[in-house]
Coordinates of N, CA and C in Angstrom, one line a residue:
M7 N 0.8 -1.2 0.0 CA 0.0 0.0 0.0 C 0.9 1.3 0.0
V8 N 2.0 1.2 0.7 CA 2.9 2.4 0.7 C 3.4 2.7 -0.6
L9 N 3.8 1.7 -1.4 CA 4.3 1.9 -2.8 C 3.2 2.5 -3.6
Q10 N 2.0 2.0 -3.5 CA 0.9 2.6 -4.3 C 0.7 4.1 -4.0
F11 N 0.8 4.4 -2.7 CA 0.6 5.8 -2.3 C 1.8 6.6 -2.8
L12 N 3.0 6.1 -2.7 CA 4.2 6.8 -3.2 C 4.1 7.1 -4.7
I13 N 3.8 6.1 -5.5 CA 3.7 6.3 -6.9 C 2.6 7.3 -7.2
G14 N 1.4 7.1 -6.6 CA 0.3 8.1 -6.8 C 0.7 9.5 -6.4
C15 N 1.4 9.7 -5.4 CA 1.9 11.0 -5.0 C 2.9 11.6 -6.0
I16 N 3.8 10.8 -6.5 CA 4.8 11.2 -7.5 C 4.1 11.7 -8.8
V17 N 3.1 10.8 -9.3 CA 2.4 11.2 -10.5 C 1.6 12.4 -10.2
S18 N 0.9 12.5 -9.1 CA 0.2 13.7 -8.8 C 1.0 15.0 -8.8
V19 N 2.2 14.9 -8.2 CA 3.1 16.1 -8.2 C 3.6 16.4 -9.6
V20 N 3.8 15.4 -10.5 CA 4.2 15.7 -11.9 C 3.0 16.4 -12.6
N21 N 1.8 15.9 -12.3 CA 0.6 16.6 -12.9 C 0.4 18.0 -12.4
I22 N 0.7 18.2 -11.1 CA 0.6 19.6 -10.5 C 1.6 20.5 -11.2
M23 N 2.8 20.0 -11.4 CA 3.8 20.8 -12.1 C 3.3 21.1 -13.6
I24 N 2.7 20.2 -14.3 CA 2.2 20.4 -15.6 C 1.1 21.5 -15.5
H25 N 0.2 21.3 -14.6 CA -0.9 22.3 -14.5 C -0.3 23.7 -14.1
A26 N 0.6 23.7 -13.3 CA 1.2 25.0 -12.9 C 1.9 25.7 -14.1
L27 N 2.6 24.9 -14.9 CA 3.2 25.5 -16.1 C 2.1 26.0 -17.0
V28 N 1.1 25.3 -17.3 CA 0.0 25.7 -18.2 C -0.7 27.0 -17.6
T29 N -0.9 27.0 -16.3 CA -1.5 28.1 -15.6 C -0.7 29.4 -15.8
V30 N 0.6 29.3 -15.6 CA 1.5 30.4 -15.8 C 1.5 30.9 -17.2
G31 N 1.5 30.0 -18.2 CA 1.4 30.3 -19.6 C 0.1 31.0 -19.9
A32 N -1.0 30.4 -19.4 CA -2.4 31.0 -19.7 C -2.5 32.4 -19.1
V33 N -2.1 32.5 -17.9 CA -2.2 33.9 -17.3 C -1.3 34.9 -18.0
G34 N -0.1 34.5 -18.4 CA 0.7 35.4 -19.2 C 0.1 35.8 -20.5
L35 N -0.4 34.8 -21.2 CA -1.1 35.1 -22.5 C -2.3 36.0 -22.3
A36 N -3.1 35.7 -21.3 CA -4.3 36.6 -21.0 C -3.9 38.0 -20.7
R37 N -2.8 38.1 -19.9 CA -2.3 39.5 -19.5 C -1.8 40.2 -20.7
S38 N -1.0 39.5 -21.5 CA -0.4 40.2 -22.7 C -1.4 40.5 -23.8
S39 N -2.5 39.8 -23.8 CA -3.5 40.0 -24.9 C -4.3 41.3 -24.6
R40 N -4.3 41.7 -23.3 CA -5.1 42.9 -23.0 C -4.3 44.2 -23.1
L41 N -3.0 44.0 -23.4 CA -2.2 45.2 -23.6 C -2.5 46.0 -24.9
R42 N -3.1 45.3 -25.8 CA -3.5 46.0 -27.0 C -4.8 46.6 -27.0
H43 N -5.0 47.7 -27.8 CA -6.3 48.3 -27.9 C -7.2 47.3 -28.7
V44 N -8.4 47.1 -28.2 CA -9.2 46.1 -28.8 C -10.4 46.7 -29.5
A45 N -10.6 46.5 -30.8 CA -11.7 47.1 -31.5 C -13.0 46.3 -31.2
R46 N -12.9 45.0 -31.0 CA -14.1 44.2 -30.7 C -13.9 43.5 -29.4
P47 N -14.2 44.1 -28.3 CA -13.9 43.5 -27.0 C -14.7 42.2 -26.7
R48 N -15.9 42.1 -27.2 CA -16.6 40.8 -26.9 C -15.9 39.6 -27.7
L49 N -15.5 39.9 -28.9 CA -14.8 38.8 -29.6 C -13.5 38.5 -28.9
H50 N -12.8 39.6 -28.5 CA -11.5 39.4 -27.8 C -11.7 38.6 -26.5
L51 N -12.8 38.9 -25.7 CA -13.0 38.1 -24.5 C -13.3 36.7 -24.9
M52 N -14.0 36.4 -25.9 CA -14.3 35.0 -26.3 C -13.0 34.3 -26.7
V53 N -12.2 35.0 -27.5 CA -10.9 34.3 -27.9 C -10.0 34.0 -26.7
V54 N -10.0 34.9 -25.7 CA -9.2 34.7 -24.5 C -9.7 33.5 -23.7
M55 N -11.0 33.5 -23.6 CA -11.6 32.4 -22.8 C -11.5 31.1 -23.5
V56 N -11.7 31.0 -24.8 CA -11.6 29.8 -25.5 C -10.1 29.3 -25.5
G57 N -9.2 30.2 -25.7 CA -7.8 29.9 -25.7 C -7.4 29.3 -24.3
T58 N -7.8 29.9 -23.3 CA -7.5 29.4 -21.9 C -8.1 28.0 -21.7
A59 N -9.4 27.9 -22.1 CA -10.0 26.5 -22.0 C -9.3 25.5 -22.8
V60 N -8.9 25.8 -24.0 CA -8.2 24.8 -24.9 C -6.9 24.4 -24.2
A61 N -6.2 25.4 -23.7 CA -4.9 25.1 -23.0 C -5.1 24.2 -21.8
L62 N -6.1 24.5 -21.1 CA -6.4 23.7 -19.9 C -6.8 22.2 -20.3
M63 N -7.6 22.1 -21.4 CA -8.0 20.8 -21.8 C -6.8 20.0 -22.3
A64 N -5.8 20.7 -23.0 CA -4.6 20.0 -23.4 C -3.8 19.6 -22.2
A65 N -3.8 20.4 -21.1 CA -3.1 20.0 -19.9 C -3.7 18.8 -19.3
H66 N -5.0 18.8 -19.2 CA -5.7 17.6 -18.6 C -5.4 16.4 -19.4
T67 N -5.4 16.5 -20.7 CA -5.1 15.3 -21.6 C -3.7 14.8 -21.3
L68 N -2.8 15.7 -21.2 CA -1.4 15.3 -21.0 C -1.3 14.7 -19.6
E69 N -2.0 15.2 -18.6 CA -2.0 14.6 -17.3 C -2.6 13.2 -17.3
V70 N -3.6 13.0 -18.1 CA -4.2 11.6 -18.2 C -3.1 10.7 -18.8
F71 N -2.4 11.2 -19.8 CA -1.3 10.4 -20.4 C -0.3 10.0 -19.4
V72 N 0.0 10.9 -18.5 CA 1.0 10.6 -17.4 C 0.5 9.5 -16.5
W73 N -0.8 9.6 -16.2 CA -1.3 8.5 -15.4 C -1.3 7.1 -16.1
A74 N -1.6 7.2 -17.4 CA -1.6 5.9 -18.2 C -0.2 5.4 -18.3
L75 N 0.8 6.2 -18.4 CA 2.2 5.7 -18.4 C 2.5 5.1 -17.1
A76 N 2.1 5.7 -16.0 CA 2.3 5.2 -14.7 C 1.7 3.8 -14.5
Y77 N 0.4 3.7 -15.0 CA -0.3 2.4 -14.9 C 0.5 1.3 -15.7
A78 N 1.0 1.7 -16.9 CA 1.8 0.8 -17.7 C 3.1 0.4 -16.9
A79 N 3.7 1.3 -16.3 CA 5.0 1.1 -15.7 C 4.9 0.1 -14.5
V80 N 3.8 0.2 -13.7 CA 3.6 -0.6 -12.6 C 2.7 -1.8 -12.8
G81 N 2.1 -1.9 -14.0 CA 1.2 -3.0 -14.2 C -0.1 -2.9 -13.4
A82 N -0.7 -1.7 -13.4 CA -1.8 -1.5 -12.5 C -3.1 -2.1 -13.0
A83 N -3.2 -2.4 -14.3 CA -4.5 -2.9 -14.9 C -4.2 -4.3 -15.6
P84 N -5.2 -5.0 -15.8 CA -5.1 -6.3 -16.5 C -4.4 -6.1 -17.9
G85 N -3.7 -7.0 -18.3 CA -2.9 -6.9 -19.5 C -3.6 -6.5 -20.8
S86 N -4.8 -6.9 -21.0 CA -5.5 -6.5 -22.2 C -6.3 -5.2 -22.1
S87 N -6.0 -4.4 -21.0 CA -6.8 -3.2 -20.8 C -6.2 -2.0 -21.6
D88 N -7.2 -1.1 -22.0 CA -6.8 0.1 -22.7 C -6.4 1.1 -21.5
L89 N -5.1 1.3 -21.3 CA -4.7 2.1 -20.2 C -5.1 3.6 -20.3
L90 N -5.1 4.1 -21.5 CA -5.5 5.5 -21.7 C -7.0 5.7 -21.3
Y91 N -7.8 4.8 -21.7 CA -9.2 4.8 -21.4 C -9.4 4.7 -19.9
F92 N -8.7 3.7 -19.3 CA -8.7 3.5 -17.8 C -8.3 4.7 -17.1
A93 N -7.3 5.4 -17.5 CA -6.8 6.6 -16.9 C -7.8 7.7 -17.0
F94 N -8.5 7.9 -18.2 CA -9.5 8.9 -18.4 C -10.7 8.6 -17.4
V95 N -11.1 7.4 -17.4 CA -12.3 7.1 -16.5 C -12.0 7.4 -15.1
N96 N -10.8 7.1 -14.6 CA -10.4 7.4 -13.2 C -10.2 8.9 -13.0
Y97 N -9.5 9.6 -13.9 CA -9.1 11.0 -13.8 C -10.4 11.9 -13.7
T98 N -11.4 11.5 -14.6 CA -12.6 12.3 -14.6 C -13.6 11.9 -13.6
T99 N -13.3 10.9 -12.8 CA -14.2 10.3 -11.8 C -15.5 9.7 -12.4
L100 N -15.4 9.4 -13.7 CA -16.5 8.8 -14.4 C -16.9 7.4 -13.8
G101 N -15.9 6.6 -13.5 CA -16.0 5.4 -12.8 C -16.9 4.3 -13.4
Y102 N -16.8 4.1 -14.7 CA -17.6 3.0 -15.3 C -17.5 1.7 -14.6
G103 N -16.2 1.3 -14.2 CA -16.0 0.1 -13.5 C -15.8 -1.1 -14.5
D104 N -15.8 -0.8 -15.8 CA -15.6 -1.9 -16.7 C -14.1 -2.4 -16.7
I105 N -13.2 -1.6 -16.3 CA -11.8 -2.0 -16.1 C -11.5 -1.7 -14.6
T106 N -11.0 -2.6 -13.9 CA -10.6 -2.4 -12.5 C -9.1 -2.7 -12.4
P107 N -8.5 -2.0 -11.5 CA -7.0 -2.3 -11.3 C -6.8 -3.6 -10.7
V108 N -5.6 -4.2 -10.9 CA -5.3 -5.4 -10.3 C -5.2 -5.2 -8.8
Q109 N -5.5 -6.3 -8.1 CA -5.6 -6.2 -6.6 C -4.5 -5.4 -6.0
A110 N -3.3 -5.7 -6.4 CA -2.1 -5.1 -5.8 C -2.0 -3.5 -6.0
W111 N -2.8 -3.0 -7.0 CA -2.8 -1.6 -7.3 C -4.1 -0.9 -7.2
R112 N -5.0 -1.4 -6.4 CA -6.4 -0.9 -6.3 C -6.5 0.5 -5.7
L113 N -5.5 1.0 -5.1 CA -5.5 2.4 -4.5 C -5.2 3.4 -5.6
I114 N -4.6 3.0 -6.7 CA -4.2 3.9 -7.8 C -5.4 4.6 -8.5
G115 N -6.5 3.9 -8.6 CA -7.7 4.5 -9.2 C -8.2 5.7 -8.4
P116 N -8.4 5.5 -7.1 CA -8.9 6.7 -6.3 C -7.9 7.8 -6.2
M117 N -6.6 7.5 -6.3 CA -5.6 8.5 -6.2 C -5.6 9.3 -7.5
T118 N -5.9 8.6 -8.6 CA -6.0 9.3 -9.9 C -7.2 10.2 -9.9
A119 N -8.3 9.8 -9.3 CA -9.6 10.5 -9.2 C -9.3 11.8 -8.4
M120 N -8.6 11.6 -7.3 CA -8.4 12.7 -6.4 C -7.5 13.8 -7.1
N121 N -6.6 13.4 -7.9 CA -5.7 14.3 -8.6 C -6.6 15.0 -9.7
G122 N -7.4 14.2 -10.4 CA -8.3 14.8 -11.4 C -9.2 15.9 -10.8
I123 N -9.9 15.6 -9.7 CA -10.8 16.5 -9.1 C -10.0 17.8 -8.7
L124 N -8.8 17.7 -8.2 CA -8.0 18.9 -7.8 C -7.7 19.7 -9.1
M125 N -7.3 19.0 -10.2 CA -6.9 19.7 -11.4 C -8.1 20.4 -12.0
F126 N -9.3 19.8 -12.0 CA -10.5 20.4 -12.6 C -10.9 21.6 -11.8
G127 N -10.8 21.5 -10.5 CA -11.1 22.6 -9.6 C -10.2 23.8 -9.9
W128 N -8.9 23.5 -10.0 CA -7.9 24.5 -10.3 C -8.3 25.2 -11.6
S129 N -8.6 24.4 -12.6 CA -9.0 24.9 -14.0 C -10.2 25.8 -13.9
T130 N -11.2 25.4 -13.1 CA -12.4 26.2 -13.0 C -12.0 27.6 -12.4
A131 N -11.2 27.6 -11.4 CA -10.8 28.8 -10.7 C -10.0 29.7 -11.7
L132 N -9.1 29.1 -12.5 CA -8.3 29.8 -13.4 C -9.2 30.4 -14.5
L133 N -10.2 29.7 -15.1 CA -11.1 30.2 -16.1 C -11.8 31.4 -15.5
F134 N -12.3 31.3 -14.3 CA -13.1 32.4 -13.7 C -12.2 33.6 -13.5
E135 N -11.0 33.4 -13.0 CA -10.1 34.5 -12.8 C -9.7 35.2 -14.1
V136 N -9.4 34.5 -15.2 CA -9.2 35.1 -16.5 C -10.4 35.9 -16.9
L137 N -11.5 35.3 -16.8 CA -12.8 36.1 -17.2 C -12.9 37.4 -16.3
R138 N -12.7 37.2 -15.0 CA -12.9 38.4 -14.1 C -11.9 39.5 -14.4
K139 N -10.6 39.1 -14.6 CA -9.6 40.1 -14.9 C -9.8 40.7 -16.3
T140 N -10.2 40.0 -17.3 CA -10.5 40.5 -18.6 C -11.6 41.5 -18.5
L141 N -12.7 41.2 -17.8 CA -13.8 42.1 -17.7 C -13.4 43.3 -16.9
E142 N -12.6 43.1 -15.9 CA -12.1 44.2 -15.0 C -11.3 45.2 -15.9
Y143 N -10.5 44.6 -16.8 CA -9.7 45.5 -17.6 C -10.5 46.3 -18.6
F144 N -11.5 45.6 -19.2 CA -12.4 46.4 -20.1 C -13.2 47.5 -19.4
A145 N -13.6 47.2 -18.2 CA -14.3 48.2 -17.4 C -13.4 49.4 -17.1
S146 N -12.1 49.1 -16.7 CA -11.2 50.2 -16.4 C -10.9 51.0 -17.6
M147 N -11.0 50.4 -18.8 CA -10.7 51.2 -20.0 C -11.9 51.9 -20.5
G148 N -13.1 51.8 -19.8 CA -14.3 52.4 -20.2 C -14.9 51.9 -21.4
T149 N -14.6 50.6 -21.7 CA -15.2 49.9 -22.9 C -16.7 49.8 -22.7
P150 N -17.5 50.3 -23.7 CA -19.0 50.3 -23.6 C -19.4 48.8 -23.4
G151 N -20.4 48.7 -22.5 CA -20.9 47.3 -22.2 C -20.1 46.6 -21.2
F152 N -19.0 47.1 -20.7 CA -18.2 46.4 -19.7 C -18.0 47.2 -18.4
S153 N -18.6 48.3 -18.2 CA -18.4 49.1 -17.0 C -19.5 48.7 -16.0
S154 N -19.1 48.9 -14.7 CA -20.0 48.5 -13.6 C -21.3 49.3 -13.7
S155 N -21.3 50.5 -14.2 CA -22.6 51.3 -14.3 C -23.5 50.7 -15.4
D156 N -23.0 49.9 -16.3 CA -23.9 49.3 -17.4 C -24.7 48.2 -16.8
R157 N -24.4 47.7 -15.6 CA -25.1 46.6 -15.0 C -26.4 47.0 -14.3
D158 N -26.4 48.3 -14.0 CA -27.6 48.8 -13.2 C -28.8 49.0 -14.0

């Protein structure tokens, strides 16, 4: 059980590092994109949000691949299993149950789910913050339709 926990923690830390890298990149891009004068602020907001979401989806997919590689390295699933599918089901907490880990590695699925929940929560917070900061920027620039007085 200690080995399962150790492997799960290592993979989780790797995924946290991946997510931190993508977060820094997404925040940097969002900040640099607002330095320009924007003729179409609503389109700009949509592009920033879609770009951030795509970057986060790519990060989640890479993180699932990391879990699949870990499963392969330790032999966590039966030999004929699709490890990428198994990792996605665990990471997203979908939990179909059609593939289950081998008895010696049964803790790895819940650890994957715990990591996935954390990463999805982080992504949600990041998307909200990018939206909030972009709207705040447009309001500070006096962009029509984005000021706090427009909401009254």
